Amino acid sequence: MTTGLIPGAQPPDPRPTGTLPQQRHEPDTRAALHVDNRPRSSVITARAAASFEPVGRSVATARSFVRDTLQGWGFADIVDDAVVLTSELVTNAVVHAGTHADVLCLRTEDGIRVEVSDRYPEREIPLQGSPATMGSPDREGGRGLQLCAAIAGRWGVEYTPTHKQVWFQLDLPDRPVGTRAAGPCLPSELLPLTDSRVRVAVVQIDRTGAISAWNEDAEELFGYPADQVTGKPLTDLAAWPHTPGTSTGIVEALQLSRWEGSYGIRAADGRVTPVYASHLRVRDTDGDPSTVCLLVRDHERAVLQTPLRLPASDATSNADGSNSDPFEVFIGSPAPDDLDGLLQRTVERARDMLDGDSAFLLLATDDETELEVRASTGLPSARQRFARVPVEAGPGRYGSARMPAVHEDLLSVPGAVPLLSGTGMRSVVTVPLKVEGRLTGSLGVAAEGPGRYSNEEALRLQFAADRIALAVESARLGELERLRRGSLSFLVEASDLLAGTLDRDQTLALMAQMTVPTLATWCAVYTIADQASDPYLSYVLHEDEELIDGIKSLLSKVSPPDPVPTPGARVWSAPGEAAHEAALRSSMRSLGLSGGPAHQQVTSGIGPTLATASAVGGETVVLPLVARNRVIGMLTLGKPTDEHFRQEILELAEDLSRRAALALDNARLYSERTAISQALQRSLLPPELPEIDGVEVEVIYRAAGEGNEVGGDFYDLFPISDGAYGFAIGDVCGTGPNAAAVTGLARHALRLLAREGLSGPAVLERLNSAILDEGARSRFLTLLYGEMRPQDDGSAELKVVCAGHPLPLRLRQDGTVEPAAEPQPLLGVMEDLELYEQTVTLDPGDVLLCVTDGVTERREGTRMLGDDGLADVLTTCTGLTAGAVAARIMRAVERFASDAPSDDMAILAMRVA
């Protein structure tokens, strides 16, 4: 940066030729935007010029240049407005346009004019007749012209083929002669009333909090001689006004470098004397700290109180005398309508107002025990956003959040402002945001150099904080209400989705999909089978699907989090540390290799490794999945590099984890019981069908009801002796497990009795007795039982008994269909049965079709498929294999009605080849 200051009247223009635009109108190939075309003042009493490089730090340097220049000219009243406008315009030049910026300050009799010139004339400049093109006030950039229109008395834009210049003029407020920024002129009757002599008590407190010095005015004010109070703690005399919800006391006030405020001193007569105090912390030549306290009677506070930098009348009125909102004076108009935009505008204006290098704003939690970073400028906001720091005093805590504080050098008090650790900031001023005495946040401005701020800046910043605190709190409560409504809707939808499935894998997928990206960038679900098992990584999801495999591989190499049943989220640092180490190893291997296929193979994996490290490098939290007083897993949520979770998000995630844990446990129990049920049901079906030479066999079985593999219908085909096979298809009254119990009895009894060499009628008679022996559990049963013996001529001989079952149908090669047996009484009803068997010969190409009543009684309204409908379908199956015949019958049954089948169905097709 190069600067020059030329006092006096009308010196030569210091700008180099061609560097700044000339004050003339250009031809049609150039354009200019003027709000006011009146010529600049002919009397210029001083000017200062500077040039700034196209780097980010030049913005802060330009602010310092303008502030120092105007304060040197005695224009403190308009410094803040000039700094804000210059900051925006220089930012447009050096950051957005990427060119050098030339700043020229001109002092006139009426005010100042500042010209900012860049070297990018091709940038689009809005025309005077189209103000809508000036952009939105909520945009990150492009607010310079809007601010000029809102703040400056006159402004304009001029450009040449090589430069563009934006200028603005600020007029001095009208003031009586002899006054500057010290305060307003007041009539004598309005001056503060004091005694004939103002007594200022000077009390010095050593590092232990004990009184070490007590002057004569202190003795006169409070009635104690010095020897009576020396060595006693000041807390014995101080009456501190305690505010509900705060913990700041006289001890904390004495630890601050500077402090002003009111409290009381208990006098010798026992009465409390209200005082206004100013504290200054010093140290002696030996390095011992102590605090000097200046105290006056409270109604004489004007003697010690630092005056506001701008009188209230100036801060709340425009040049034309009309009143304006003090909030808009600081934040600008129009104010952002969203909380994040309001907070970001606040930190930017606070930084510009105090000429800082960075600024930050933290909001207090509901219990006021922690502060959460919500906005910052000049700091790595991605790393700090939503980070939390405790309020109370202690290592790594925010010890001065409840009171204004100035730290001249953070190197001497490391950890005083944890947010600034490692940022290079040296000096900082912080002030609280309070609403009705309750801490709602903290606003701070920091600079890279030490000793930049004093108590005056703290009071100016506090003045601004007091005017925005209510608006910020109102916006925060509005955002909180929206979040709570959204959270309620989210939880209702999540509960519906989780309740809609009892599948474990689908429940795991739903858990992850509901958290990503709504609550976190990535998540992992660990499950625990039983108390003796270790956590198992069951599911991983990231909003970028390409990173899922990398995260899964990384987590598989990290020991899972401990299954702690304590509710709430806890930070888990292992994934971030492992990702950092893996990325570091990959980078080191790539640097140690040179060329060749091996080099290409290693470096090709660096990208995914670094991407994985970035994906899991932020805050990672673990929430236990507790159901029925047992930890069944953990839900892990993560953010990308250096990001933190909001407390509201963690609370919402905790609610979700409770619902998800119950849903996951229900799915587990359902899966276990379903597995047991299916295992028992599978035992009721034949393990496999035997192969019969010369005969094709096909079976289709459908049990009604979800999760049922076996119902009241059953089938079987088994060898009896050499060359003979038994087959059966039956239907127990009813469906479900009760019917399946009789199914098991019938199938196993048939095999046992048939292999004893009994005839078909004898087998069914003994089965009938066994069913009746079941007593109340017995159910009637329809059964088709037969024995098949393939013959040498290629035919097959069948002996069939049809006990109350739908008759088997025989399909001949010529397409004719006929019953293959006669109906007989069903089983499980009468004790004495007289059954007989019938012999049927199947020629080559003939098909025997056996079905249960679930097929023939298939209904659609008043229509029923029936025996005739089944026969009609079978006539179309001439020449088909047994498998094709069974499949066509099943398709016809399914298409006959649109509703799902309500009865069990079994189809047994046998074709003689």
Tab-separated table of C-alpha atoms in Angstrom, residues 327 330-331 336 338-351 353 357-365 370-381 383-389 391 398 401 417-420 428-435 439-446 461-462 464-477 479 646:
chain	number	residue	atom	x	y	z
A	327	PHE	CA	-31.614	-0.817	14.871
A	330	PHE	CA	-26.540	-0.132	12.720
A	331	ILE	CA	-27.829	-3.034	10.664
A	336	PRO	CA	-32.534	-9.358	6.407
A	338	ASP	CA	-33.951	-14.506	8.117
A	339	LEU	CA	-31.843	-15.184	11.197
A	340	ASP	CA	-28.680	-16.276	9.377
A	341	GLY	CA	-28.779	-13.227	7.126
A	342	LEU	CA	-29.354	-10.921	10.099
A	343	LEU	CA	-26.467	-12.427	12.051
A	344	GLN	CA	-24.121	-12.294	9.074
A	345	ARG	CA	-24.989	-8.646	8.401
A	346	THR	CA	-24.432	-7.902	12.094
A	347	VAL	CA	-20.902	-9.319	12.211
A	348	GLU	CA	-19.954	-7.569	8.980
A	349	ARG	CA	-21.160	-4.185	10.231
A	350	ALA	CA	-19.515	-4.729	13.641
A	351	ARG	CA	-16.214	-5.587	11.953
A	353	MET	CA	-17.469	-0.243	12.640
A	357	ASP	CA	-10.045	-8.141	10.783
A	358	SER	CA	-12.764	-10.529	11.931
A	359	ALA	CA	-15.989	-10.599	13.882
A	360	PHE	CA	-18.190	-13.293	15.307
A	361	LEU	CA	-21.559	-13.709	16.964
A	362	LEU	CA	-22.585	-16.497	19.316
A	363	LEU	CA	-26.072	-17.295	20.544
A	364	ALA	CA	-26.777	-18.706	23.988
A	365	THR	CA	-28.519	-21.997	24.557
A	370	GLU	CA	-23.160	-22.614	26.442
A	371	LEU	CA	-22.693	-20.353	23.452
A	372	GLU	CA	-23.092	-21.582	19.894
A	373	VAL	CA	-21.249	-19.983	16.980
A	374	ARG	CA	-23.817	-18.797	14.454
A	375	ALA	CA	-22.034	-16.214	12.274
A	376	SER	CA	-18.508	-15.030	11.615
A	377	THR	CA	-16.493	-13.064	9.093
A	378	GLY	CA	-12.756	-13.171	8.607
A	379	LEU	CA	-12.654	-16.572	10.348
A	380	PRO	CA	-12.906	-20.116	8.993
A	381	SER	CA	-16.678	-20.120	9.418
A	383	ARG	CA	-14.861	-24.896	10.974
A	384	GLN	CA	-16.510	-22.791	13.645
A	385	ARG	CA	-20.168	-22.878	12.644
A	386	PHE	CA	-22.361	-24.372	15.378
A	387	ALA	CA	-19.333	-25.050	17.580
A	388	ARG	CA	-20.117	-24.696	21.277
A	389	VAL	CA	-18.188	-23.226	24.169
A	391	VAL	CA	-19.942	-19.795	29.398
A	398	TYR	CA	-15.786	-18.370	27.580
A	401	ALA	CA	-19.474	-13.677	27.975
A	417	VAL	CA	-11.758	-16.616	23.693
A	418	PRO	CA	-11.664	-20.261	22.523
A	419	LEU	CA	-13.206	-19.386	19.182
A	420	LEU	CA	-10.079	-17.439	18.171
A	428	VAL	CA	-10.466	-8.722	20.744
A	429	VAL	CA	-13.424	-6.901	22.228
A	430	THR	CA	-16.546	-8.846	23.191
A	431	VAL	CA	-19.908	-7.629	24.476
A	432	PRO	CA	-22.999	-9.535	25.593
A	433	LEU	CA	-26.389	-9.503	23.934
A	434	LYS	CA	-29.027	-9.298	26.640
A	435	VAL	CA	-32.800	-9.142	26.596
A	439	LEU	CA	-27.934	-13.451	28.278
A	440	THR	CA	-28.913	-14.250	24.709
A	441	GLY	CA	-25.571	-14.114	22.932
A	442	SER	CA	-22.170	-12.508	22.529
A	443	LEU	CA	-20.765	-10.249	19.811
A	444	GLY	CA	-17.036	-9.886	19.267
A	445	VAL	CA	-14.606	-8.081	16.982
A	446	ALA	CA	-10.967	-9.143	16.695
A	461	LEU	CA	-19.906	-2.173	20.341
A	462	GLN	CA	-22.142	-2.589	23.393
A	464	ALA	CA	-24.753	-1.500	18.885
A	465	ALA	CA	-25.361	-4.862	20.577
A	466	ASP	CA	-28.076	-3.385	22.776
A	467	ARG	CA	-29.926	-2.203	19.675
A	468	ILE	CA	-29.861	-5.515	17.848
A	469	ALA	CA	-30.292	-7.910	20.790
A	470	LEU	CA	-34.078	-7.833	20.752
A	471	ALA	CA	-34.294	-8.274	16.977
A	472	VAL	CA	-31.815	-11.167	17.080
A	473	GLU	CA	-33.686	-12.866	19.924
A	474	SER	CA	-36.993	-12.427	18.117
A	475	ALA	CA	-35.540	-13.937	14.931
A	476	ARG	CA	-33.966	-16.766	16.939
A	477	LEU	CA	-37.260	-17.627	18.615
A	479	GLU	CA	-36.386	-19.902	13.790
A	646	ARG	CA	-26.520	-27.865	16.192
